Short mmCIF file of C-alpha atoms and ligand atoms in Angstrom, two decimals:
data_model
loop_
_atom_site.label_atom_id
_atom_site.label_comp_id
_atom_site.label_asym_id
_atom_site.label_seq_id
_atom_site.Cartn_x
_atom_site.Cartn_y
_atom_site.Cartn_z
CA MET Z 45 30.07 -29.21 53.82
CA ALA Z 46 27.47 -31.34 55.60
CA GLY Z 47 23.95 -30.90 54.19
CA TYR Z 48 25.01 -28.64 51.27
CA GLU Z 49 23.90 -29.88 47.87
CA PRO Z 50 24.86 -27.46 45.06
CA TRP Z 51 22.64 -29.20 42.45
CA TYR Z 52 19.55 -28.34 44.54
CA GLU Z 53 20.06 -24.56 44.21
CA GLU Z 54 20.37 -24.80 40.44
CA ILE Z 55 17.02 -26.58 40.15
CA GLU Z 56 15.37 -23.90 42.35
CA GLU Z 57 16.81 -21.11 40.18
CA THR Z 58 15.50 -22.67 36.96
CA LYS Z 59 12.03 -22.91 38.51
CA THR Z 60 12.07 -19.19 39.46
CA GLU Z 61 13.06 -18.14 35.95
CA LYS Z 62 10.14 -20.05 34.46
CA LYS Z 63 7.56 -18.51 36.84
CA THR Z 64 8.49 -14.84 36.28
CA LYS Z 65 6.04 -13.29 33.78
CA PRO Z 66 7.06 -10.32 31.64
CA PRO Z 67 5.34 -7.08 32.75
CA ARG Z 68 2.33 -5.77 30.83
CA LEU Z 69 3.20 -2.94 28.47
CA TYR Z 70 1.26 0.23 27.71
CA ARG Z 71 1.31 2.58 24.72
CA VAL Z 72 1.44 6.26 25.62
CA LEU Z 73 -0.31 8.41 23.00
CA LEU Z 74 -0.60 12.15 22.42
CA LEU Z 75 -3.87 13.62 21.15
CA ASN Z 76 -4.24 16.57 18.81
CA ASP Z 77 -6.03 19.79 19.75
CA ASP Z 78 -6.38 23.24 18.16
CA TYR Z 79 -4.66 25.30 20.88
CA THR Z 80 -1.40 23.70 22.01
CA THR Z 81 1.52 25.12 20.02
CA MET Z 82 3.64 22.85 17.86
CA ASP Z 83 6.75 24.08 19.69
CA PHE Z 84 5.30 23.02 23.05
CA VAL Z 85 4.45 19.52 21.77
CA VAL Z 86 7.99 19.13 20.39
CA TYR Z 87 9.36 20.30 23.77
CA VAL Z 88 7.21 17.68 25.57
CA LEU Z 89 8.36 14.91 23.24
CA GLU Z 90 12.01 15.89 23.79
CA THR Z 91 11.88 16.30 27.55
CA VAL Z 92 9.29 13.73 28.72
CA PHE Z 93 9.81 11.06 26.05
CA ASN Z 94 13.54 11.66 25.41
CA LYS Z 95 13.07 11.95 21.64
CA PRO Z 96 15.74 13.59 19.51
CA ARG Z 97 14.50 16.82 17.86
CA ASP Z 98 13.90 15.33 14.36
CA GLU Z 99 11.82 12.46 15.74
CA ALA Z 100 9.92 14.80 18.08
CA VAL Z 101 8.98 17.00 15.10
CA ARG Z 102 7.94 13.94 13.08
CA ILE Z 103 5.68 12.62 15.90
CA MET Z 104 4.19 16.09 16.53
CA LEU Z 105 3.31 16.49 12.82
CA HIS Z 106 1.84 12.98 12.73
CA VAL Z 107 -0.42 13.84 15.71
CA HIS Z 108 -1.33 17.19 14.12
CA GLN Z 109 -2.35 15.51 10.85
CA ARG Z 110 -3.84 12.22 12.09
CA GLY Z 111 -5.24 13.15 15.51
CA VAL Z 112 -3.19 10.73 17.61
CA GLY Z 113 0.38 9.45 17.75
CA LEU Z 114 2.62 7.05 19.65
CA CYS Z 115 5.16 8.55 22.07
CA GLY Z 116 6.50 5.30 23.53
CA ILE Z 117 5.76 1.92 25.12
CA TYR Z 118 6.39 1.44 28.85
CA THR Z 119 5.51 -0.59 31.91
CA ARG Z 120 2.42 0.66 33.77
CA GLU Z 121 4.06 2.85 36.41
CA ILE Z 122 6.37 4.54 33.92
CA ALA Z 123 3.50 5.11 31.46
CA GLU Z 124 1.35 6.62 34.27
CA THR Z 125 4.17 8.93 35.30
CA LYS Z 126 4.68 10.12 31.69
CA VAL Z 127 0.93 10.83 31.28
CA ASN Z 128 0.87 12.78 34.58
CA THR Z 129 4.01 14.73 33.70
CA VAL Z 130 2.54 15.76 30.32
CA HIS Z 131 -0.72 16.91 31.95
CA GLU Z 132 1.15 18.83 34.66
CA LEU Z 133 3.38 20.60 32.10
CA ALA Z 134 0.35 21.36 29.90
CA ARG Z 135 -1.65 22.76 32.84
CA LYS Z 136 1.23 24.94 34.03
CA ASN Z 137 1.51 26.39 30.52
CA ASN Z 138 -2.27 26.74 30.00
CA TYR Z 139 -2.49 24.24 27.15
CA PRO Z 140 -5.26 21.63 26.81
CA LEU Z 141 -2.80 18.96 25.57
CA LYS Z 142 -4.06 15.44 26.33
CA CYS Z 143 -2.05 12.26 26.73
CA ILE Z 144 -3.51 8.77 27.19
CA MET Z 145 -2.23 5.24 27.81
CA GLU Z 146 -3.62 1.93 26.58
CA ARG Z 147 -2.66 -1.75 26.93
CA GLU Z 148 -0.33 -3.05 24.22
N1 TYC A 105 -2.78 21.14 16.25
C1 TYC A 105 -1.87 21.99 16.99
C2 TYC A 105 -1.68 23.31 16.23
O1 TYC A 105 -2.05 23.42 15.07
C3 TYC A 105 -0.51 21.32 17.18
C4 TYC A 105 -0.58 20.08 18.02
C5 TYC A 105 0.13 18.95 17.62
C6 TYC A 105 -1.31 20.05 19.19
C7 TYC A 105 0.11 17.79 18.37
C8 TYC A 105 -1.35 18.88 19.97
O2 TYC A 105 -0.63 16.63 20.33
C9 TYC A 105 -0.63 17.76 19.55
N2 TYC A 105 -1.12 24.30 16.91
#
């Protein structure tokens, strides 16, 4: 085909791959408080963070004993959505549960 040079496309593709930076990642953390029930925290870890029951219990107990615990590591939009979902669920159920995100 006139004017079609397949080797040119390959060079362009390689350049694109090199320029694409990996997205920034954020840790999503749960904070302890004296009022939220352990069952509710386990429920949040299962439903919002997709943790199996045994891991959800382990994370909940870690937060209860140490004050803070890691729920997962996500890109910014996903981390923001998880934090908002936790706060919405907590508010609807009258718990003061707090969730924060921080740069990896
Ligand atoms: N400390 C709470 C209690 O004794 C349980 C709890 C665990 C609350 C983890 C919040 O992120 C939390 N009922």
